[in-house]
């Protein structure tokens, strides 16, 4: 086994312990590069590159940026994607220091990624999945909790981290509910090492999201987020206004739709409105999206809030000890 990156050391080298989540059809080279240049970890699903040649170009550009002092970039491997082997090979040929795995056990990719110098974070949504990923040798876990955008978790983030900490001392990252620097500090107090930021970064100038999608986020609130199985066959947080704009009554969705039927109704080859393309998702943090902004500006805002909250907490502790 070769030397591979120390996840906690990578997080300590950031301006704040934050990862901008890999988002399907949203996270591309431009957004990832802007986040990394601003001092946070930028992540992207490798399938967003569409072709192996384009993925190779993205990885080369991010290698260069990283070598110039930017924060690490983080490819996301979807384990059940048919492109897994090809994308894994490309990552191993480049200079990524950390990789996120999702939709399946990380076990098949951990050894080659470690040999290539990559630490491995695994997405998990249940205690059973967390145990299995930990036993497989994952260096960190992303705990997908209630309120995350897209295919979401269902567990309370405080209860989830407490239960996982009973058997796992590796890096834990919370996904769901991260919107500001104070959220990030609260997560650390609860037992997490870092936070996953997603929804707010959809509404950035560099994201791949359609302008109409970005604009909708700025006028939506968490009351517009609907948890439904109708579009993917799995519990997914979608935006009610986008559902309504597609001609579908969000109050009459069939919650028993199977993944196969959902794919035929709303997938890429469907005749009707397509999930992710016309029917858009968001997490509960959509209430914090008030404008479309440059990614670097958003990272800087979160970093400043985090530093201010940490300083205020330190002052409060000093005051209590002096009494």
PDB file of C-alpha atoms in Angstrom:
ATOM      1  CA  UNK A   1       0.000   0.000   0.000  1.00  0.00           C
ATOM      2  CA  UNK A   2       1.445   3.359  -0.985  1.00  0.00           C
ATOM      3  CA  UNK A   3       1.463   6.608   0.908  1.00  0.00           C
ATOM      4  CA  UNK A   4      -1.825   8.409   0.642  1.00  0.00           C
ATOM      5  CA  UNK A   5      -3.169  11.748   1.823  1.00  0.00           C
ATOM      6  CA  UNK A   6      -4.042  12.376   5.472  1.00  0.00           C
ATOM      7  CA  UNK A   7      -7.636  13.639   5.398  1.00  0.00           C
ATOM      8  CA  UNK A   8      -7.468  15.543   8.666  1.00  0.00           C
ATOM      9  CA  UNK A   9      -4.267  17.267   7.562  1.00  0.00           C
ATOM     10  CA  UNK A  10      -5.945  18.263   4.291  1.00  0.00           C
ATOM     11  CA  UNK A  11      -8.882  19.766   6.168  1.00  0.00           C
ATOM     12  CA  UNK A  12      -6.586  21.667   8.519  1.00  0.00           C
ATOM     13  CA  UNK A  13      -4.899  23.260   5.518  1.00  0.00           C
ATOM     14  CA  UNK A  14      -8.140  24.851   4.298  1.00  0.00           C
ATOM     15  CA  UNK A  15      -9.408  28.343   5.092  1.00  0.00           C
ATOM     16  CA  UNK A  16     -12.349  26.558   6.764  1.00  0.00           C
ATOM     17  CA  UNK A  17     -13.183  22.829   6.964  1.00  0.00           C
ATOM     18  CA  UNK A  18     -15.668  22.833   4.092  1.00  0.00           C
ATOM     19  CA  UNK A  19     -16.270  20.786   0.974  1.00  0.00           C
ATOM     20  CA  UNK A  20     -18.473  22.061  -1.837  1.00  0.00           C
ATOM     21  CA  UNK A  21     -20.464  18.962  -2.690  1.00  0.00           C
ATOM     22  CA  UNK A  22     -20.356  17.131  -6.008  1.00  0.00           C
ATOM     23  CA  UNK A  23     -23.718  17.847  -7.651  1.00  0.00           C
ATOM     24  CA  UNK A  24     -25.065  16.108 -10.730  1.00  0.00           C
ATOM     25  CA  UNK A  25     -25.343  18.473 -13.733  1.00  0.00           C
ATOM     26  CA  UNK A  26     -24.141  21.363 -11.529  1.00  0.00           C
ATOM     27  CA  UNK A  27     -20.508  20.843 -10.502  1.00  0.00           C
ATOM     28  CA  UNK A  28     -18.054  21.231 -13.363  1.00  0.00           C
ATOM     29  CA  UNK A  29     -14.498  22.369 -13.917  1.00  0.00           C
ATOM     30  CA  UNK A  30     -15.237  26.083 -13.510  1.00  0.00           C
ATOM     31  CA  UNK A  31     -17.075  25.755 -10.182  1.00  0.00           C
ATOM     32  CA  UNK A  32     -14.568  23.258  -8.764  1.00  0.00           C
ATOM     33  CA  UNK A  33     -11.608  25.424  -9.771  1.00  0.00           C
ATOM     34  CA  UNK A  34     -13.172  28.582  -8.299  1.00  0.00           C
ATOM     35  CA  UNK A  35     -13.858  26.862  -4.969  1.00  0.00           C
ATOM     36  CA  UNK A  36     -10.358  25.376  -4.747  1.00  0.00           C
ATOM     37  CA  UNK A  37      -8.736  28.690  -5.615  1.00  0.00           C
ATOM     38  CA  UNK A  38     -10.787  30.292  -2.825  1.00  0.00           C
ATOM     39  CA  UNK A  39      -9.395  27.861  -0.242  1.00  0.00           C
ATOM     40  CA  UNK A  40     -12.064  25.150   0.116  1.00  0.00           C
ATOM     41  CA  UNK A  41     -12.269  21.636  -1.329  1.00  0.00           C
ATOM     42  CA  UNK A  42     -14.216  21.590  -4.575  1.00  0.00           C
ATOM     43  CA  UNK A  43     -15.834  18.330  -5.668  1.00  0.00           C
ATOM     44  CA  UNK A  44     -17.519  17.143  -8.848  1.00  0.00           C
ATOM     45  CA  UNK A  45     -19.096  13.889 -10.115  1.00  0.00           C
ATOM     46  CA  UNK A  46     -16.810  12.460 -12.768  1.00  0.00           C
ATOM     47  CA  UNK A  47     -19.895  11.649 -14.880  1.00  0.00           C
ATOM     48  CA  UNK A  48     -20.477  15.404 -15.303  1.00  0.00           C
ATOM     49  CA  UNK A  49     -17.497  15.508 -17.672  1.00  0.00           C
ATOM     50  CA  UNK A  50     -19.528  13.370 -20.107  1.00  0.00           C
ATOM     51  CA  UNK A  51     -16.511  11.866 -21.953  1.00  0.00           C
ATOM     52  CA  UNK A  52     -13.208  10.326 -20.796  1.00  0.00           C
ATOM     53  CA  UNK A  53     -11.305  12.881 -22.859  1.00  0.00           C
ATOM     54  CA  UNK A  54     -13.056  15.775 -21.158  1.00  0.00           C
ATOM     55  CA  UNK A  55     -12.564  14.230 -17.714  1.00  0.00           C
ATOM     56  CA  UNK A  56      -8.845  13.908 -18.465  1.00  0.00           C
ATOM     57  CA  UNK A  57      -8.779  17.615 -19.400  1.00  0.00           C
ATOM     58  CA  UNK A  58     -10.587  18.594 -16.191  1.00  0.00           C
ATOM     59  CA  UNK A  59      -8.206  16.541 -14.045  1.00  0.00           C
ATOM     60  CA  UNK A  60      -5.157  18.013 -15.779  1.00  0.00           C
ATOM     61  CA  UNK A  61      -6.406  21.580 -15.242  1.00  0.00           C
ATOM     62  CA  UNK A  62      -7.146  20.876 -11.571  1.00  0.00           C
ATOM     63  CA  UNK A  63      -3.749  19.203 -11.105  1.00  0.00           C
ATOM     64  CA  UNK A  64      -2.134  22.410 -12.336  1.00  0.00           C
ATOM     65  CA  UNK A  65      -4.242  24.592 -10.058  1.00  0.00           C
ATOM     66  CA  UNK A  66      -3.480  22.379  -7.062  1.00  0.00           C
ATOM     67  CA  UNK A  67       0.250  22.486  -7.812  1.00  0.00           C
ATOM     68  CA  UNK A  68       0.043  26.289  -7.715  1.00  0.00           C
ATOM     69  CA  UNK A  69      -1.234  26.255  -4.123  1.00  0.00           C
ATOM     70  CA  UNK A  70      -5.004  25.908  -4.468  1.00  0.00           C
ATOM     71  CA  UNK A  71      -6.950  23.690  -2.077  1.00  0.00           C
ATOM     72  CA  UNK A  72      -7.318  20.019  -3.086  1.00  0.00           C
ATOM     73  CA  UNK A  73      -9.924  19.053  -5.642  1.00  0.00           C
ATOM     74  CA  UNK A  74     -12.098  16.005  -5.134  1.00  0.00           C
ATOM     75  CA  UNK A  75     -13.561  13.790  -7.875  1.00  0.00           C
ATOM     76  CA  UNK A  76     -16.733  11.869  -7.004  1.00  0.00           C
ATOM     77  CA  UNK A  77     -16.935   8.294  -8.263  1.00  0.00           C
ATOM     78  CA  UNK A  78     -20.435   6.854  -8.599  1.00  0.00           C
ATOM     79  CA  UNK A  79     -19.783   3.201  -7.835  1.00  0.00           C
ATOM     80  CA  UNK A  80     -22.704   1.835  -9.852  1.00  0.00           C
ATOM     81  CA  UNK A  81     -21.971   3.953 -12.932  1.00  0.00           C
ATOM     82  CA  UNK A  82     -20.905   1.942 -16.011  1.00  0.00           C
ATOM     83  CA  UNK A  83     -17.924   4.293 -16.412  1.00  0.00           C
ATOM     84  CA  UNK A  84     -16.466   3.418 -12.975  1.00  0.00           C
ATOM     85  CA  UNK A  85     -13.397   1.457 -14.117  1.00  0.00           C
ATOM     86  CA  UNK A  86     -12.442   3.991 -16.782  1.00  0.00           C
ATOM     87  CA  UNK A  87     -12.904   6.980 -14.473  1.00  0.00           C
ATOM     88  CA  UNK A  88     -11.024   5.253 -11.658  1.00  0.00           C
ATOM     89  CA  UNK A  89      -8.083   4.688 -13.983  1.00  0.00           C
ATOM     90  CA  UNK A  90      -8.015   8.330 -15.034  1.00  0.00           C
ATOM     91  CA  UNK A  91      -8.102   9.559 -11.428  1.00  0.00           C
ATOM     92  CA  UNK A  92      -5.253   7.223 -10.473  1.00  0.00           C
ATOM     93  CA  UNK A  93      -3.186   8.680 -13.316  1.00  0.00           C
ATOM     94  CA  UNK A  94      -3.600  12.220 -11.988  1.00  0.00           C
ATOM     95  CA  UNK A  95      -2.876  14.047  -8.713  1.00  0.00           C
ATOM     96  CA  UNK A  96      -6.153  13.971  -6.766  1.00  0.00           C
ATOM     97  CA  UNK A  97      -5.597  13.741  -3.007  1.00  0.00           C
ATOM     98  CA  UNK A  98      -9.113  12.776  -2.003  1.00  0.00           C
ATOM     99  CA  UNK A  99     -12.008  11.025  -3.736  1.00  0.00           C
ATOM    100  CA  UNK A 100     -15.658  10.728  -2.700  1.00  0.00           C
ATOM    101  CA  UNK A 101     -17.554   7.519  -3.483  1.00  0.00           C
ATOM    102  CA  UNK A 102     -21.341   7.303  -3.663  1.00  0.00           C
ATOM    103  CA  UNK A 103     -24.170   4.947  -4.676  1.00  0.00           C
ATOM    104  CA  UNK A 104     -22.491   1.737  -3.578  1.00  0.00           C
ATOM    105  CA  UNK A 105     -19.797   0.316  -1.347  1.00  0.00           C
ATOM    106  CA  UNK A 106     -16.374   1.970  -1.648  1.00  0.00           C
ATOM    107  CA  UNK A 107     -14.636  -1.398  -1.142  1.00  0.00           C
ATOM    108  CA  UNK A 108     -13.750  -2.048  -4.834  1.00  0.00           C
ATOM    109  CA  UNK A 109     -11.916   1.265  -5.263  1.00  0.00           C
ATOM    110  CA  UNK A 110     -10.171   1.821  -1.926  1.00  0.00           C
ATOM    111  CA  UNK A 111      -7.002  -0.150  -2.640  1.00  0.00           C
ATOM    112  CA  UNK A 112      -6.262   1.372  -6.086  1.00  0.00           C
ATOM    113  CA  UNK A 113      -7.036   4.872  -4.805  1.00  0.00           C
ATOM    114  CA  UNK A 114      -4.774   4.441  -1.788  1.00  0.00           C
ATOM    115  CA  UNK A 115      -1.997   3.185  -4.045  1.00  0.00           C
ATOM    116  CA  UNK A 116      -2.463   6.312  -6.177  1.00  0.00           C
ATOM    117  CA  UNK A 117      -2.149   8.566  -3.118  1.00  0.00           C
ATOM    118  CA  UNK A 118      -5.853   9.321  -2.626  1.00  0.00           C
ATOM    119  CA  UNK A 119      -7.761   9.268   0.634  1.00  0.00           C
ATOM    120  CA  UNK A 120     -11.341   7.993   0.314  1.00  0.00           C
ATOM    121  CA  UNK A 121     -14.541   9.551   1.639  1.00  0.00           C
ATOM    122  CA  UNK A 122     -17.688   7.411   1.350  1.00  0.00           C
ATOM    123  CA  UNK A 123     -21.265   8.719   1.215  1.00  0.00           C
ATOM    124  CA  UNK A 124     -23.546   6.879   3.662  1.00  0.00           C
ATOM    125  CA  UNK A 125     -27.161   7.442   4.705  1.00  0.00           C
ATOM    126  CA  UNK A 126     -27.695   4.785   7.383  1.00  0.00           C
ATOM    127  CA  UNK A 127     -25.864   3.334  10.353  1.00  0.00           C
ATOM    128  CA  UNK A 128     -25.553  -0.025   8.593  1.00  0.00           C
ATOM    129  CA  UNK A 129     -23.960   1.607   5.535  1.00  0.00           C
ATOM    130  CA  UNK A 130     -21.628   3.606   7.786  1.00  0.00           C
ATOM    131  CA  UNK A 131     -20.441   0.412   9.501  1.00  0.00           C
ATOM    132  CA  UNK A 132     -19.828  -1.330   6.185  1.00  0.00           C
ATOM    133  CA  UNK A 133     -17.926   1.604   4.699  1.00  0.00           C
ATOM    134  CA  UNK A 134     -15.808   1.908   7.852  1.00  0.00           C
ATOM    135  CA  UNK A 135     -15.034  -1.819   7.790  1.00  0.00           C
ATOM    136  CA  UNK A 136     -14.028  -1.577   4.120  1.00  0.00           C
ATOM    137  CA  UNK A 137     -11.259   0.892   5.046  1.00  0.00           C
ATOM    138  CA  UNK A 138     -12.775   4.251   4.077  1.00  0.00           C
ATOM    139  CA  UNK A 139     -10.721   7.140   5.483  1.00  0.00           C
ATOM    140  CA  UNK A 140     -13.806   9.242   6.116  1.00  0.00           C
ATOM    141  CA  UNK A 141     -17.584   9.140   5.871  1.00  0.00           C
ATOM    142  CA  UNK A 142     -20.006  11.710   4.497  1.00  0.00           C
ATOM    143  CA  UNK A 143     -23.148  11.369   6.618  1.00  0.00           C
ATOM    144  CA  UNK A 144     -26.102  12.198   4.383  1.00  0.00           C
ATOM    145  CA  UNK A 145     -28.761  13.635   6.696  1.00  0.00           C
ATOM    146  CA  UNK A 146     -32.289  15.018   6.556  1.00  0.00           C
ATOM    147  CA  UNK A 147     -32.531  18.252   4.596  1.00  0.00           C
ATOM    148  CA  UNK A 148     -29.890  17.548   1.964  1.00  0.00           C
ATOM    149  CA  UNK A 149     -30.742  18.323  -1.654  1.00  0.00           C
ATOM    150  CA  UNK A 150     -31.337  15.660  -4.275  1.00  0.00           C
ATOM    151  CA  UNK A 151     -31.480  12.060  -3.069  1.00  0.00           C
ATOM    152  CA  UNK A 152     -31.394  12.832   0.615  1.00  0.00           C
ATOM    153  CA  UNK A 153     -30.812  11.190   3.946  1.00  0.00           C
ATOM    154  CA  UNK A 154     -33.485  10.864   6.619  1.00  0.00           C
ATOM    155  CA  UNK A 155     -31.542  10.754   9.900  1.00  0.00           C
ATOM    156  CA  UNK A 156     -31.085  13.626  12.334  1.00  0.00           C
ATOM    157  CA  UNK A 157     -27.500  14.921  11.942  1.00  0.00           C
ATOM    158  CA  UNK A 158     -26.839  15.117  15.694  1.00  0.00           C
ATOM    159  CA  UNK A 159     -28.132  11.607  16.418  1.00  0.00           C
ATOM    160  CA  UNK A 160     -26.301  10.210  13.358  1.00  0.00           C
ATOM    161  CA  UNK A 161     -22.874  11.562  14.297  1.00  0.00           C
ATOM    162  CA  UNK A 162     -23.248  10.436  17.920  1.00  0.00           C
ATOM    163  CA  UNK A 163     -24.091   6.891  16.829  1.00  0.00           C
ATOM    164  CA  UNK A 164     -21.260   6.686  14.280  1.00  0.00           C
ATOM    165  CA  UNK A 165     -18.717   8.049  16.772  1.00  0.00           C
ATOM    166  CA  UNK A 166     -19.445   4.997  18.947  1.00  0.00           C
ATOM    167  CA  UNK A 167     -17.483   2.823  16.505  1.00  0.00           C
ATOM    168  CA  UNK A 168     -15.582   5.132  14.121  1.00  0.00           C
ATOM    169  CA  UNK A 169     -12.836   7.681  14.784  1.00  0.00           C
ATOM    170  CA  UNK A 170     -12.133   8.635  11.171  1.00  0.00           C
ATOM    171  CA  UNK A 171     -13.134  11.860   9.466  1.00  0.00           C
ATOM    172  CA  UNK A 172     -16.871  12.611   9.448  1.00  0.00           C
ATOM    173  CA  UNK A 173     -18.473  15.162   7.127  1.00  0.00           C
ATOM    174  CA  UNK A 174     -22.086  16.282   7.485  1.00  0.00           C
ATOM    175  CA  UNK A 175     -24.231  16.678   4.359  1.00  0.00           C
ATOM    176  CA  UNK A 176     -27.530  18.484   4.829  1.00  0.00           C
ATOM    177  CA  UNK A 177     -28.248  21.829   6.463  1.00  0.00           C
ATOM    178  CA  UNK A 178     -24.880  23.496   5.863  1.00  0.00           C
ATOM    179  CA  UNK A 179     -25.478  27.099   4.834  1.00  0.00           C
ATOM    180  CA  UNK A 180     -23.288  29.474   6.862  1.00  0.00           C
ATOM    181  CA  UNK A 181     -20.077  29.583   8.865  1.00  0.00           C
ATOM    182  CA  UNK A 182     -22.079  29.202  12.077  1.00  0.00           C
ATOM    183  CA  UNK A 183     -23.588  25.954  10.725  1.00  0.00           C
ATOM    184  CA  UNK A 184     -20.077  24.673  10.125  1.00  0.00           C
ATOM    185  CA  UNK A 185     -18.906  25.516  13.634  1.00  0.00           C
ATOM    186  CA  UNK A 186     -22.034  23.913  15.117  1.00  0.00           C
ATOM    187  CA  UNK A 187     -21.299  20.741  13.150  1.00  0.00           C
ATOM    188  CA  UNK A 188     -17.784  20.585  14.566  1.00  0.00           C
ATOM    189  CA  UNK A 189     -19.097  21.024  18.100  1.00  0.00           C
ATOM    190  CA  UNK A 190     -21.462  18.104  17.434  1.00  0.00           C
ATOM    191  CA  UNK A 191     -18.567  15.831  16.417  1.00  0.00           C
ATOM    192  CA  UNK A 192     -18.089  16.333  12.681  1.00  0.00           C
ATOM    193  CA  UNK A 193     -14.758  17.291  11.130  1.00  0.00           C
ATOM    194  CA  UNK A 194     -16.153  19.201   8.158  1.00  0.00           C
ATOM    195  CA  UNK A 195     -19.306  20.262   6.353  1.00  0.00           C
ATOM    196  CA  UNK A 196     -20.667  19.620   2.865  1.00  0.00           C
ATOM    197  CA  UNK A 197     -22.134  22.728   1.184  1.00  0.00           C
ATOM    198  CA  UNK A 198     -24.418  22.121  -1.775  1.00  0.00           C
ATOM    199  CA  UNK A 199     -27.574  24.121  -2.509  1.00  0.00           C
ATOM    200  CA  UNK A 200     -26.067  27.592  -2.054  1.00  0.00           C
ATOM    201  CA  UNK A 201     -23.387  26.762  -4.639  1.00  0.00           C
ATOM    202  CA  UNK A 202     -25.928  25.809  -7.288  1.00  0.00           C
ATOM    203  CA  UNK A 203     -26.723  29.525  -7.419  1.00  0.00           C
ATOM    204  CA  UNK A 204     -23.196  30.584  -8.322  1.00  0.00           C
ATOM    205  CA  UNK A 205     -21.971  32.166 -11.525  1.00  0.00           C
ATOM    206  CA  UNK A 206     -19.682  29.207 -12.238  1.00  0.00           C
ATOM    207  CA  UNK A 207     -22.162  26.350 -11.780  1.00  0.00           C
ATOM    208  CA  UNK A 208     -23.471  24.330 -14.723  1.00  0.00           C
ATOM    209  CA  UNK A 209     -27.064  24.944 -13.612  1.00  0.00           C
ATOM    210  CA  UNK A 210     -29.449  26.632 -16.007  1.00  0.00           C
ATOM    211  CA  UNK A 211     -30.044  30.311 -15.280  1.00  0.00           C
ATOM    212  CA  UNK A 212     -33.733  29.607 -14.632  1.00  0.00           C
ATOM    213  CA  UNK A 213     -32.722  27.066 -11.977  1.00  0.00           C
ATOM    214  CA  UNK A 214     -30.390  29.534 -10.280  1.00  0.00           C
ATOM    215  CA  UNK A 215     -33.042  32.235 -10.352  1.00  0.00           C
ATOM    216  CA  UNK A 216     -35.669  29.881  -8.891  1.00  0.00           C
ATOM    217  CA  UNK A 217     -33.385  29.140  -5.936  1.00  0.00           C
ATOM    218  CA  UNK A 218     -33.236  32.838  -5.065  1.00  0.00           C
ATOM    219  CA  UNK A 219     -37.035  33.061  -4.775  1.00  0.00           C
ATOM    220  CA  UNK A 220     -37.636  29.713  -3.020  1.00  0.00           C
ATOM    221  CA  UNK A 221     -37.627  28.792   0.651  1.00  0.00           C
ATOM    222  CA  UNK A 222     -37.461  25.545   2.588  1.00  0.00           C
ATOM    223  CA  UNK A 223     -41.277  25.483   2.497  1.00  0.00           C
ATOM    224  CA  UNK A 224     -40.937  24.919  -1.263  1.00  0.00           C
ATOM    225  CA  UNK A 225     -38.853  21.753  -0.783  1.00  0.00           C
ATOM    226  CA  UNK A 226     -40.898  18.568  -1.263  1.00  0.00           C
ATOM    227  CA  UNK A 227     -39.657  15.137  -0.183  1.00  0.00           C
ATOM    228  CA  UNK A 228     -40.893  12.575  -2.715  1.00  0.00           C
ATOM    229  CA  UNK A 229     -40.051   9.240  -4.336  1.00  0.00           C
ATOM    230  CA  UNK A 230     -41.990  10.043  -7.501  1.00  0.00           C
ATOM    231  CA  UNK A 231     -39.095  11.171  -9.701  1.00  0.00           C
ATOM    232  CA  UNK A 232     -36.281   8.784  -8.792  1.00  0.00           C
ATOM    233  CA  UNK A 233     -37.890   5.939  -6.844  1.00  0.00           C
ATOM    234  CA  UNK A 234     -35.896   7.084  -3.795  1.00  0.00           C
ATOM    235  CA  UNK A 235     -36.567   9.799  -1.238  1.00  0.00           C
ATOM    236  CA  UNK A 236     -35.538  13.009  -3.010  1.00  0.00           C
ATOM    237  CA  UNK A 237     -35.891  16.685  -2.110  1.00  0.00           C
ATOM    238  CA  UNK A 238     -37.358  18.541  -5.086  1.00  0.00           C
ATOM    239  CA  UNK A 239     -38.637  22.093  -5.584  1.00  0.00           C
ATOM    240  CA  UNK A 240     -42.422  22.442  -5.681  1.00  0.00           C
ATOM    241  CA  UNK A 241     -42.346  25.471  -8.044  1.00  0.00           C
ATOM    242  CA  UNK A 242     -40.325  23.460 -10.585  1.00  0.00           C
ATOM    243  CA  UNK A 243     -42.781  20.565 -10.338  1.00  0.00           C
ATOM    244  CA  UNK A 244     -45.720  22.924 -10.846  1.00  0.00           C
ATOM    245  CA  UNK A 245     -43.989  24.625 -13.806  1.00  0.00           C
ATOM    246  CA  UNK A 246     -43.682  21.197 -15.454  1.00  0.00           C
ATOM    247  CA  UNK A 247     -47.467  20.785 -15.368  1.00  0.00           C
ATOM    248  CA  UNK A 248     -47.517  18.304 -12.465  1.00  0.00           C
ATOM    249  CA  UNK A 249     -49.555  18.748  -9.308  1.00  0.00           C
ATOM    250  CA  UNK A 250     -47.051  18.314  -6.446  1.00  0.00           C
ATOM    251  CA  UNK A 251     -49.887  17.396  -4.076  1.00  0.00           C
ATOM    252  CA  UNK A 252     -50.923  14.392  -6.196  1.00  0.00           C
ATOM    253  CA  UNK A 253     -47.632  12.621  -6.727  1.00  0.00           C
ATOM    254  CA  UNK A 254     -47.640   8.826  -6.643  1.00  0.00           C
ATOM    255  CA  UNK A 255     -45.305   7.913  -3.768  1.00  0.00           C
ATOM    256  CA  UNK A 256     -45.268   4.241  -4.827  1.00  0.00           C
ATOM    257  CA  UNK A 257     -43.468   4.854  -8.124  1.00  0.00           C
ATOM    258  CA  UNK A 258     -40.670   2.304  -8.572  1.00  0.00           C
ATOM    259  CA  UNK A 259     -37.164   3.328  -9.684  1.00  0.00           C
ATOM    260  CA  UNK A 260     -37.810   1.675 -13.060  1.00  0.00           C
ATOM    261  CA  UNK A 261     -41.095   3.499 -13.591  1.00  0.00           C
ATOM    262  CA  UNK A 262     -39.577   6.785 -12.432  1.00  0.00           C
ATOM    263  CA  UNK A 263     -36.811   6.354 -15.009  1.00  0.00           C
ATOM    264  CA  UNK A 264     -39.338   5.745 -17.790  1.00  0.00           C
ATOM    265  CA  UNK A 265     -41.500   8.691 -16.749  1.00  0.00           C
ATOM    266  CA  UNK A 266     -38.885  11.288 -15.898  1.00  0.00           C
ATOM    267  CA  UNK A 267     -35.472  10.008 -17.070  1.00  0.00           C
ATOM    268  CA  UNK A 268     -33.325  11.271 -19.938  1.00  0.00           C
ATOM    269  CA  UNK A 269     -35.241   9.287 -22.558  1.00  0.00           C
ATOM    270  CA  UNK A 270     -38.696  10.197 -21.266  1.00  0.00           C
ATOM    271  CA  UNK A 271     -41.239  12.168 -23.279  1.00  0.00           C
ATOM    272  CA  UNK A 272     -42.337  14.189 -20.243  1.00  0.00           C
ATOM    273  CA  UNK A 273     -40.451  16.640 -18.027  1.00  0.00           C
ATOM    274  CA  UNK A 274     -37.015  15.363 -17.067  1.00  0.00           C
ATOM    275  CA  UNK A 275     -35.748  15.159 -13.504  1.00  0.00           C
ATOM    276  CA  UNK A 276     -32.702  17.350 -12.862  1.00  0.00           C
ATOM    277  CA  UNK A 277     -33.251  19.158 -16.188  1.00  0.00           C
ATOM    278  CA  UNK A 278     -36.731  20.666 -15.724  1.00  0.00           C
ATOM    279  CA  UNK A 279     -37.661  19.273 -12.308  1.00  0.00           C
ATOM    280  CA  UNK A 280     -34.966  20.617 -10.024  1.00  0.00           C
ATOM    281  CA  UNK A 281     -33.852  19.768  -6.519  1.00  0.00           C
ATOM    282  CA  UNK A 282     -32.762  21.785  -3.502  1.00  0.00           C
ATOM    283  CA  UNK A 283     -32.020  21.203   0.157  1.00  0.00           C
ATOM    284  CA  UNK A 284     -33.488  22.995   3.157  1.00  0.00           C
ATOM    285  CA  UNK A 285     -30.707  25.584   2.914  1.00  0.00           C
ATOM    286  CA  UNK A 286     -32.435  27.068  -0.131  1.00  0.00           C
ATOM    287  CA  UNK A 287     -33.841  29.637   2.325  1.00  0.00           C
ATOM    288  CA  UNK A 288     -30.304  31.060   2.507  1.00  0.00           C
ATOM    289  CA  UNK A 289     -30.021  31.661  -1.244  1.00  0.00           C
ATOM    290  CA  UNK A 290     -30.800  35.314  -1.904  1.00  0.00           C
ATOM    291  CA  UNK A 291     -28.820  35.974  -5.090  1.00  0.00           C
ATOM    292  CA  UNK A 292     -26.553  34.455  -7.709  1.00  0.00           C
ATOM    293  CA  UNK A 293     -22.970  35.136  -6.628  1.00  0.00           C
ATOM    294  CA  UNK A 294     -19.398  34.232  -7.601  1.00  0.00           C
ATOM    295  CA  UNK A 295     -18.280  31.036  -5.866  1.00  0.00           C
ATOM    296  CA  UNK A 296     -15.183  32.700  -4.402  1.00  0.00           C
ATOM    297  CA  UNK A 297     -17.337  35.387  -2.798  1.00  0.00           C
ATOM    298  CA  UNK A 298     -19.571  32.749  -1.219  1.00  0.00           C
ATOM    299  CA  UNK A 299     -16.596  30.780   0.129  1.00  0.00           C
ATOM    300  CA  UNK A 300     -15.110  33.979   1.595  1.00  0.00           C
ATOM    301  CA  UNK A 301     -18.416  34.826   3.287  1.00  0.00           C
ATOM    302  CA  UNK A 302     -18.660  31.382   4.900  1.00  0.00           C
ATOM    303  CA  UNK A 303     -15.001  31.496   5.979  1.00  0.00           C
ATOM    304  CA  UNK A 304     -15.470  34.914   7.615  1.00  0.00           C
ATOM    305  CA  UNK A 305     -18.632  33.804   9.411  1.00  0.00           C
ATOM    306  CA  UNK A 306     -16.878  30.674  10.639  1.00  0.00           C
ATOM    307  CA  UNK A 307     -13.910  32.664  11.964  1.00  0.00           C
ATOM    308  CA  UNK A 308     -16.157  35.232  13.653  1.00  0.00           C
ATOM    309  CA  UNK A 309     -18.263  32.533  15.344  1.00  0.00           C
ATOM    310  CA  UNK A 310     -15.180  30.623  16.489  1.00  0.00           C
ATOM    311  CA  UNK A 311     -13.689  33.818  17.947  1.00  0.00           C
ATOM    312  CA  UNK A 312     -16.959  34.613  19.739  1.00  0.00           C
ATOM    313  CA  UNK A 313     -17.048  31.101  21.170  1.00  0.00           C
ATOM    314  CA  UNK A 314     -13.460  31.449  22.419  1.00  0.00           C
ATOM    315  CA  UNK A 315     -14.315  34.757  24.085  1.00  0.00           C
ATOM    316  CA  UNK A 316     -17.343  33.200  25.770  1.00  0.00           C
ATOM    317  CA  UNK A 317     -15.235  30.335  27.102  1.00  0.00           C
ATOM    318  CA  UNK A 318     -12.603  32.746  28.443  1.00  0.00           C
ATOM    319  CA  UNK A 319     -15.309  34.787  30.119  1.00  0.00           C
ATOM    320  CA  UNK A 320     -16.818  31.723  31.786  1.00  0.00           C
ATOM    321  CA  UNK A 321     -13.420  30.519  33.037  1.00  0.00           C
ATOM    322  CA  UNK A 322     -12.629  33.953  34.525  1.00  0.00           C
ATOM    323  CA  UNK A 323     -15.741  33.960  36.713  1.00  0.00           C
TER     324      UNK A 323
END
